[in-house]
Amino acid sequence: MVRPGIDSSDPAGECLFISDLHLAPERPETVARFLDFLAGRARRAERLYILGDLFDAWIGDDDDTPPYPQLRAALRALTEAGIACRLLRGNRDFLIGRAFARDTGCTLLRDPTLVGLGGERVLLMHGDLLCTDDVAYQRFRRRVRNPLVQRLFLWRSLARRRAQAADYRRRSGSATAAKAAASMDVSGPTVARVMRRHAADRLIHGHTHRPADHAFTLDGRPVVRQVLAEWHPERGEVLVADATGWSREAV
Ligand code: LP5
Ligand code: MN
């Protein structure tokens, strides 16, 4: 059985959940939207959870291409203002490491992580682990999550890493274009298995870019799976948990 990460439970204040911003040098509007969010809306929260794919492609914590230094500084300013920032890595930014956490004050979370919120057991994931019908992706995932493969990648120059990431993106683009849409969504039996294993009342994840609240019954218990929205240049979305319950807000 995979042990989940555990996050400290029941903060008194508001928790915000975001994912799939896909920030990149060539997406200045989305970067600006996120910087505004960090300097504004996020400051009213107690905790910010980022559930993966904050970056479109992270090739190592030593990448100082703009706007990465500015983004690190903005996250650092948020955590220094007393807002806890928890970061769970996605399939595009799984190479975020300890240096990034140290520079920003963010805490890295395991996938999955269990947190108690409002009396519920809430399971947090990026979402890619739930896409078990996508056998080719799961094979690719096992290979690139191998620590030795990652160490060899990180030994290369930034230019070579950038080229290799671009090659993966190209190959992934042609692979996904050829896959049936349903095979890239989460698998229902896998969701049930994971929620049952962790006795979760609520599962929050991103990755699929299919935002929705799926309420259903699991072994006679009402449960919910909330899928976060990807961010666009003209719109971001945040899932909010506070004393009054759960809601979604455009930012
Ligand atoms: O990202 P998205 O939504 O387009 O597609 C994903 C899956 N694809 C990926 C691949 C990423 O896009 C690649 C970007 C990585 C950036 C970081 C670089 C650091 C590399 C470090 C290496 C140690 O995640 C896609 C899913 C889709 O989500 C839906 O869930 O279908 O999966 C694929 O397309 C995978 C393909 O099916 C097979 C992979 C082709 C590439 C083969 C390369 C050889 C592997 C060698 C490993 C050492
Ligand atoms: Mn993803």
CSV table of C-alpha atoms and ligand atoms in Angstrom, one decimal:
chain,number,residue,atom,x,y,z
A,1,MET,CA,0.0,0.0,0.0
A,2,VAL,CA,1.3,3.4,-0.9
A,3,ARG,CA,1.5,5.6,2.2
A,4,PRO,CA,0.1,9.1,1.5
A,5,GLY,CA,1.9,12.2,2.6
A,6,ILE,CA,0.1,13.8,5.6
A,7,ASP,CA,-0.5,17.6,5.9
A,8,SER,CA,-1.3,19.2,9.2
A,9,SER,CA,-5.1,19.4,9.5
A,10,ASP,CA,-7.8,21.9,10.0
A,11,PRO,CA,-6.4,25.4,9.6
A,12,ALA,CA,-8.7,28.0,11.0
A,13,GLY,CA,-8.6,30.2,7.9
A,14,GLU,CA,-9.2,29.8,4.2
A,15,CYS,CA,-7.5,27.3,1.9
A,16,LEU,CA,-7.0,27.9,-1.8
A,17,PHE,CA,-6.4,25.2,-4.4
A,18,ILE,CA,-5.0,25.8,-7.9
A,19,SER,CA,-3.2,23.7,-10.5
A,20,ASP,CA,-2.3,23.6,-14.2
A,21,LEU,CA,-1.2,27.2,-14.7
A,22,HIS,CA,1.5,26.0,-17.1
A,23,LEU,CA,3.6,29.1,-16.6
A,24,ALA,CA,6.3,29.6,-19.2
A,25,PRO,CA,8.4,32.5,-20.6
A,26,GLU,CA,6.2,32.5,-23.7
A,27,ARG,CA,3.0,32.9,-21.6
A,28,PRO,CA,3.5,36.4,-20.1
A,29,GLU,CA,-0.2,37.1,-19.5
A,30,THR,CA,-0.7,34.0,-17.4
A,31,VAL,CA,2.5,34.8,-15.5
A,32,ALA,CA,1.2,38.3,-14.8
A,33,ARG,CA,-2.2,36.9,-13.7
A,34,PHE,CA,-0.5,34.6,-11.2
A,35,LEU,CA,1.8,37.4,-9.9
A,36,ASP,CA,-1.3,39.5,-9.3
A,37,PHE,CA,-3.0,36.6,-7.6
A,38,LEU,CA,0.0,36.1,-5.3
A,39,ALA,CA,0.2,39.8,-4.4
A,40,GLY,CA,-3.6,40.1,-4.0
A,41,ARG,CA,-6.2,37.4,-3.5
A,42,ALA,CA,-3.8,34.8,-2.1
A,43,ARG,CA,-2.9,37.1,0.8
A,44,ARG,CA,-6.4,36.7,2.4
A,45,ALA,CA,-5.9,32.9,2.7
A,46,GLU,CA,-4.1,30.9,5.4
A,47,ARG,CA,-2.9,28.3,3.0
A,48,LEU,CA,-2.3,28.0,-0.8
A,49,TYR,CA,-2.2,24.5,-2.3
A,50,ILE,CA,-0.6,24.2,-5.8
A,51,LEU,CA,-1.5,20.8,-7.1
A,52,GLY,CA,0.9,20.4,-10.0
A,53,ASP,CA,1.8,21.8,-13.4
A,54,LEU,CA,2.5,25.3,-12.0
A,55,PHE,CA,5.1,25.3,-14.8
A,56,ASP,CA,4.7,24.1,-18.4
A,57,ALA,CA,8.1,22.4,-18.3
A,58,TRP,CA,10.5,22.5,-15.3
A,59,ILE,CA,14.0,21.3,-16.3
A,60,GLY,CA,15.7,22.0,-13.0
A,61,ASP,CA,15.9,24.5,-10.1
A,62,ASP,CA,19.0,26.1,-11.6
A,63,ASP,CA,17.0,27.5,-14.6
A,64,ASP,CA,17.2,31.3,-14.1
A,65,THR,CA,15.4,32.2,-17.4
A,66,PRO,CA,13.0,35.1,-16.8
A,67,PRO,CA,10.3,34.9,-15.4
A,68,TYR,CA,11.4,32.1,-13.1
A,69,PRO,CA,13.5,34.3,-10.7
A,70,GLN,CA,10.5,36.7,-10.5
A,71,LEU,CA,8.1,33.9,-9.8
A,72,ARG,CA,10.4,32.5,-7.1
A,73,ALA,CA,10.6,35.9,-5.4
A,74,ALA,CA,6.8,36.4,-5.5
A,75,LEU,CA,6.3,33.0,-3.9
A,76,ARG,CA,8.9,33.9,-1.3
A,77,ALA,CA,7.1,37.2,-0.6
A,78,LEU,CA,3.9,35.3,-0.1
A,79,THR,CA,5.3,32.8,2.4
A,80,GLU,CA,7.2,35.5,4.2
A,81,ALA,CA,3.8,37.3,4.6
A,82,GLY,CA,2.7,34.2,6.6
A,83,ILE,CA,0.7,32.4,4.0
A,84,ALA,CA,1.7,28.7,3.9
A,85,CYS,CA,2.3,27.4,0.4
A,86,ARG,CA,2.1,23.7,-0.3
A,87,LEU,CA,3.3,22.4,-3.6
A,88,LEU,CA,2.6,19.0,-5.1
A,89,ARG,CA,4.4,18.4,-8.4
A,90,GLY,CA,2.8,17.5,-11.7
A,91,ASN,CA,3.8,15.7,-14.8
A,92,ARG,CA,5.3,18.9,-16.2
A,93,ASP,CA,7.2,20.1,-13.1
A,94,PHE,CA,8.1,16.9,-11.2
A,95,LEU,CA,11.7,18.1,-11.2
A,96,ILE,CA,11.0,20.9,-8.8
A,97,GLY,CA,13.4,20.2,-6.0
A,98,ARG,CA,14.7,21.2,-2.6
A,99,ALA,CA,16.4,24.3,-3.9
A,100,PHE,CA,13.1,25.7,-5.2
A,101,ALA,CA,11.4,24.9,-1.9
A,102,ARG,CA,14.2,26.6,0.0
A,103,ASP,CA,14.2,29.7,-2.3
A,104,THR,CA,10.4,30.1,-2.1
A,105,GLY,CA,9.5,28.9,1.4
A,106,CYS,CA,7.0,26.4,-0.2
A,107,THR,CA,6.6,22.9,1.3
A,108,LEU,CA,6.7,20.1,-1.2
A,109,LEU,CA,4.0,17.5,-0.8
A,110,ARG,CA,3.9,13.8,-1.8
A,111,ASP,CA,1.4,12.6,-4.4
A,112,PRO,CA,-1.1,11.7,-2.8
A,113,THR,CA,-1.3,13.8,0.4
A,114,LEU,CA,-4.1,13.5,2.9
A,115,VAL,CA,-5.3,16.5,4.8
A,116,GLY,CA,-8.1,17.0,7.3
A,117,LEU,CA,-10.3,19.9,6.4
A,118,GLY,CA,-13.7,20.8,7.9
A,119,GLY,CA,-14.0,17.4,9.4
A,120,GLU,CA,-13.3,15.6,6.1
A,121,ARG,CA,-10.5,13.5,4.9
A,122,VAL,CA,-9.3,15.3,1.8
A,123,LEU,CA,-7.0,13.6,-0.6
A,124,LEU,CA,-4.8,15.8,-2.8
A,125,MET,CA,-3.2,14.5,-6.1
A,126,HIS,CA,-2.0,16.0,-9.3
A,127,GLY,CA,-4.3,13.5,-11.2
A,128,ASP,CA,-2.0,11.8,-13.6
A,129,LEU,CA,-1.7,8.7,-11.4
A,130,LEU,CA,-5.5,8.3,-11.8
A,131,CYS,CA,-5.2,8.0,-15.6
A,132,THR,CA,-4.4,4.3,-15.6
A,133,ASP,CA,-6.1,3.6,-18.9
A,134,ASP,CA,-3.3,5.6,-20.5
A,135,VAL,CA,-0.9,2.8,-20.4
A,136,ALA,CA,1.8,4.5,-22.6
A,137,TYR,CA,1.8,7.5,-20.3
A,138,GLN,CA,2.1,5.4,-17.2
A,139,ARG,CA,5.1,3.6,-18.7
A,140,PHE,CA,6.7,7.0,-19.6
A,141,ARG,CA,5.9,8.2,-16.1
A,142,ARG,CA,7.7,5.3,-14.5
A,143,ARG,CA,10.8,5.9,-16.6
A,144,VAL,CA,11.1,9.7,-15.9
A,145,ARG,CA,10.3,9.3,-12.2
A,146,ASN,CA,13.3,7.0,-11.8
A,147,PRO,CA,15.8,8.9,-9.6
A,148,LEU,CA,18.8,7.7,-11.6
A,149,VAL,CA,17.2,8.9,-14.9
A,150,GLN,CA,16.5,12.2,-13.2
A,151,ARG,CA,20.0,12.6,-11.9
A,152,LEU,CA,21.5,11.9,-15.3
A,153,PHE,CA,19.1,14.5,-16.9
A,154,LEU,CA,20.1,17.1,-14.3
A,155,TRP,CA,23.8,16.6,-14.9
A,156,ARG,CA,23.4,17.8,-18.5
A,157,SER,CA,23.7,21.5,-19.5
A,158,LEU,CA,20.5,23.6,-19.4
A,159,ALA,CA,20.6,23.9,-23.2
A,160,ARG,CA,20.6,20.1,-23.6
A,161,ARG,CA,17.9,19.7,-20.9
A,162,ARG,CA,15.8,22.3,-22.7
A,163,ALA,CA,16.1,20.5,-26.0
A,164,GLN,CA,15.3,17.1,-24.4
A,165,ALA,CA,12.2,18.6,-22.7
A,166,ALA,CA,11.1,20.1,-26.0
A,167,ASP,CA,11.5,16.7,-27.7
A,168,TYR,CA,9.4,15.0,-25.0
A,169,ARG,CA,6.7,17.7,-25.4
A,170,ARG,CA,6.7,17.2,-29.2
A,171,ARG,CA,6.4,13.4,-28.9
A,172,SER,CA,3.8,13.7,-26.2
A,173,GLY,CA,1.8,16.1,-28.4
A,174,SER,CA,1.7,13.6,-31.3
A,175,ALA,CA,0.9,10.8,-28.9
A,176,THR,CA,-2.0,12.6,-27.2
A,177,ALA,CA,-3.4,13.7,-30.6
A,178,ALA,CA,-3.7,10.0,-31.5
A,179,LYS,CA,-5.2,8.9,-28.2
A,180,ALA,CA,-9.0,8.7,-27.5
A,181,ALA,CA,-10.1,11.5,-25.2
A,182,ALA,CA,-11.7,9.0,-22.7
A,183,SER,CA,-8.4,7.1,-22.3
A,184,MET,CA,-6.8,10.3,-21.0
A,185,ASP,CA,-9.4,11.0,-18.3
A,186,VAL,CA,-9.2,9.4,-14.9
A,187,SER,CA,-10.2,5.8,-14.5
A,188,GLY,CA,-13.4,5.4,-12.4
A,189,PRO,CA,-12.3,2.1,-10.8
A,190,THR,CA,-8.9,3.7,-10.0
A,191,VAL,CA,-10.5,6.7,-8.4
A,192,ALA,CA,-12.7,4.4,-6.3
A,193,ARG,CA,-9.7,2.2,-5.3
A,194,VAL,CA,-7.6,5.2,-4.3
A,195,MET,CA,-10.4,7.0,-2.3
A,196,ARG,CA,-11.3,3.7,-0.6
A,197,ARG,CA,-7.7,3.0,0.3
A,198,HIS,CA,-7.3,6.3,2.1
A,199,ALA,CA,-10.9,6.5,3.3
A,200,ALA,CA,-11.2,9.9,1.6
A,201,ASP,CA,-14.4,11.9,1.7
A,202,ARG,CA,-13.1,14.3,-1.0
A,203,LEU,CA,-10.5,14.0,-3.7
A,204,ILE,CA,-9.1,17.2,-5.3
A,205,HIS,CA,-6.9,17.0,-8.4
A,206,GLY,CA,-6.0,18.7,-11.7
A,207,HIS,CA,-4.2,17.5,-14.8
A,208,THR,CA,-7.2,16.5,-16.9
A,209,HIS,CA,-8.3,20.1,-17.5
A,210,ARG,CA,-11.9,18.9,-17.1
A,211,PRO,CA,-13.1,21.1,-14.2
A,212,ALA,CA,-16.1,19.7,-12.4
A,213,ASP,CA,-17.5,18.5,-9.1
A,214,HIS,CA,-18.4,14.8,-9.3
A,215,ALA,CA,-20.5,13.7,-6.3
A,216,PHE,CA,-21.1,10.0,-6.0
A,217,THR,CA,-21.5,7.2,-3.5
A,218,LEU,CA,-18.7,5.0,-2.5
A,219,ASP,CA,-19.5,1.9,-0.4
A,220,GLY,CA,-22.6,3.7,0.8
A,221,ARG,CA,-20.8,6.9,1.7
A,222,PRO,CA,-21.3,10.2,-0.1
A,223,VAL,CA,-18.0,11.4,-1.6
A,224,VAL,CA,-16.9,14.0,-4.1
A,225,ARG,CA,-14.1,14.4,-6.6
A,226,GLN,CA,-13.3,18.0,-7.5
A,227,VAL,CA,-11.3,18.6,-10.7
A,228,LEU,CA,-9.4,21.9,-10.8
A,229,ALA,CA,-9.4,24.1,-13.9
A,230,GLU,CA,-6.3,25.0,-16.0
A,231,TRP,CA,-5.4,28.7,-16.2
A,232,HIS,CA,-5.6,30.8,-19.3
A,233,PRO,CA,-4.2,34.2,-20.2
A,234,GLU,CA,-7.7,35.8,-19.6
A,235,ARG,CA,-8.9,33.7,-16.7
A,236,GLY,CA,-7.6,31.7,-13.7
A,237,GLU,CA,-9.7,29.7,-11.3
A,238,VAL,CA,-9.3,28.9,-7.6
A,239,LEU,CA,-11.1,26.4,-5.4
A,240,VAL,CA,-11.8,27.9,-2.0
A,241,ALA,CA,-12.4,26.1,1.3
A,242,ASP,CA,-13.5,28.1,4.3
A,243,ALA,CA,-15.9,27.9,7.2
A,244,THR,CA,-18.9,28.2,4.9
A,245,GLY,CA,-17.9,25.3,2.6
A,246,TRP,CA,-16.4,25.0,-0.9
A,247,SER,CA,-16.7,27.4,-3.8
A,248,ARG,CA,-14.9,28.3,-7.0
A,249,GLU,CA,-13.7,31.8,-7.8
A,250,ALA,CA,-12.4,33.4,-11.0
A,251,VAL,CA,-9.1,35.3,-10.5
B,1,LP5,O1,1.5,17.1,-20.8
B,1,LP5,P1,0.4,16.8,-21.7
B,1,LP5,O2,-1.0,17.1,-21.2
B,1,LP5,O3,0.5,17.2,-23.1
B,1,LP5,O4,0.3,15.2,-21.8
B,1,LP5,C1,0.4,14.4,-20.6
B,1,LP5,C2,1.3,13.2,-20.9
B,1,LP5,N1,2.6,13.7,-21.4
B,1,LP5,C3,3.6,14.0,-20.5
B,1,LP5,C4,4.9,14.3,-21.2
B,1,LP5,C5,5.2,15.8,-20.9
B,1,LP5,O5,4.3,16.6,-21.6
B,1,LP5,C6,6.6,16.0,-21.2
B,1,LP5,C7,7.1,17.3,-20.6
B,1,LP5,C8,8.0,17.1,-19.5
B,1,LP5,C9,8.7,18.4,-19.1
B,1,LP5,C10,9.7,18.2,-18.0
B,1,LP5,C11,11.0,17.8,-18.7
B,1,LP5,C12,11.9,17.0,-17.7
B,1,LP5,C13,12.3,15.7,-18.3
B,1,LP5,C14,13.0,14.9,-17.3
B,1,LP5,C15,13.4,13.5,-17.6
B,1,LP5,C16,14.1,12.8,-16.5
B,1,LP5,O6,3.5,14.0,-19.3
B,1,LP5,C17,0.7,12.3,-22.0
B,1,LP5,C18,-0.7,11.9,-21.5
B,1,LP5,C19,-1.6,13.2,-21.2
B,1,LP5,O7,-0.9,14.0,-20.2
B,1,LP5,C20,-2.9,12.9,-20.6
B,1,LP5,O8,-2.8,12.3,-19.3
B,1,LP5,O9,-1.3,11.1,-22.4
B,1,LP5,O10,1.5,11.2,-22.0
B,1,LP5,C21,2.2,11.0,-23.2
B,1,LP5,O11,1.9,11.6,-24.2
B,1,LP5,C22,3.2,9.9,-23.1
B,1,LP5,C23,3.3,9.2,-24.4
B,1,LP5,O12,2.2,8.3,-24.6
B,1,LP5,C24,4.6,8.4,-24.5
B,1,LP5,C25,5.9,9.2,-24.3
B,1,LP5,C26,6.5,9.7,-25.6
B,1,LP5,C27,8.0,10.2,-25.3
B,1,LP5,C28,9.0,9.1,-25.2
B,1,LP5,C29,10.3,9.5,-24.7
B,1,LP5,C30,11.1,8.4,-24.3
B,1,LP5,C31,11.2,8.2,-22.8
B,1,LP5,C32,12.6,8.1,-22.3
B,1,LP5,C33,12.5,8.2,-20.7
B,1,LP5,C34,13.9,8.4,-20.2
B,2,MN,MN,-0.6,17.5,-15.7
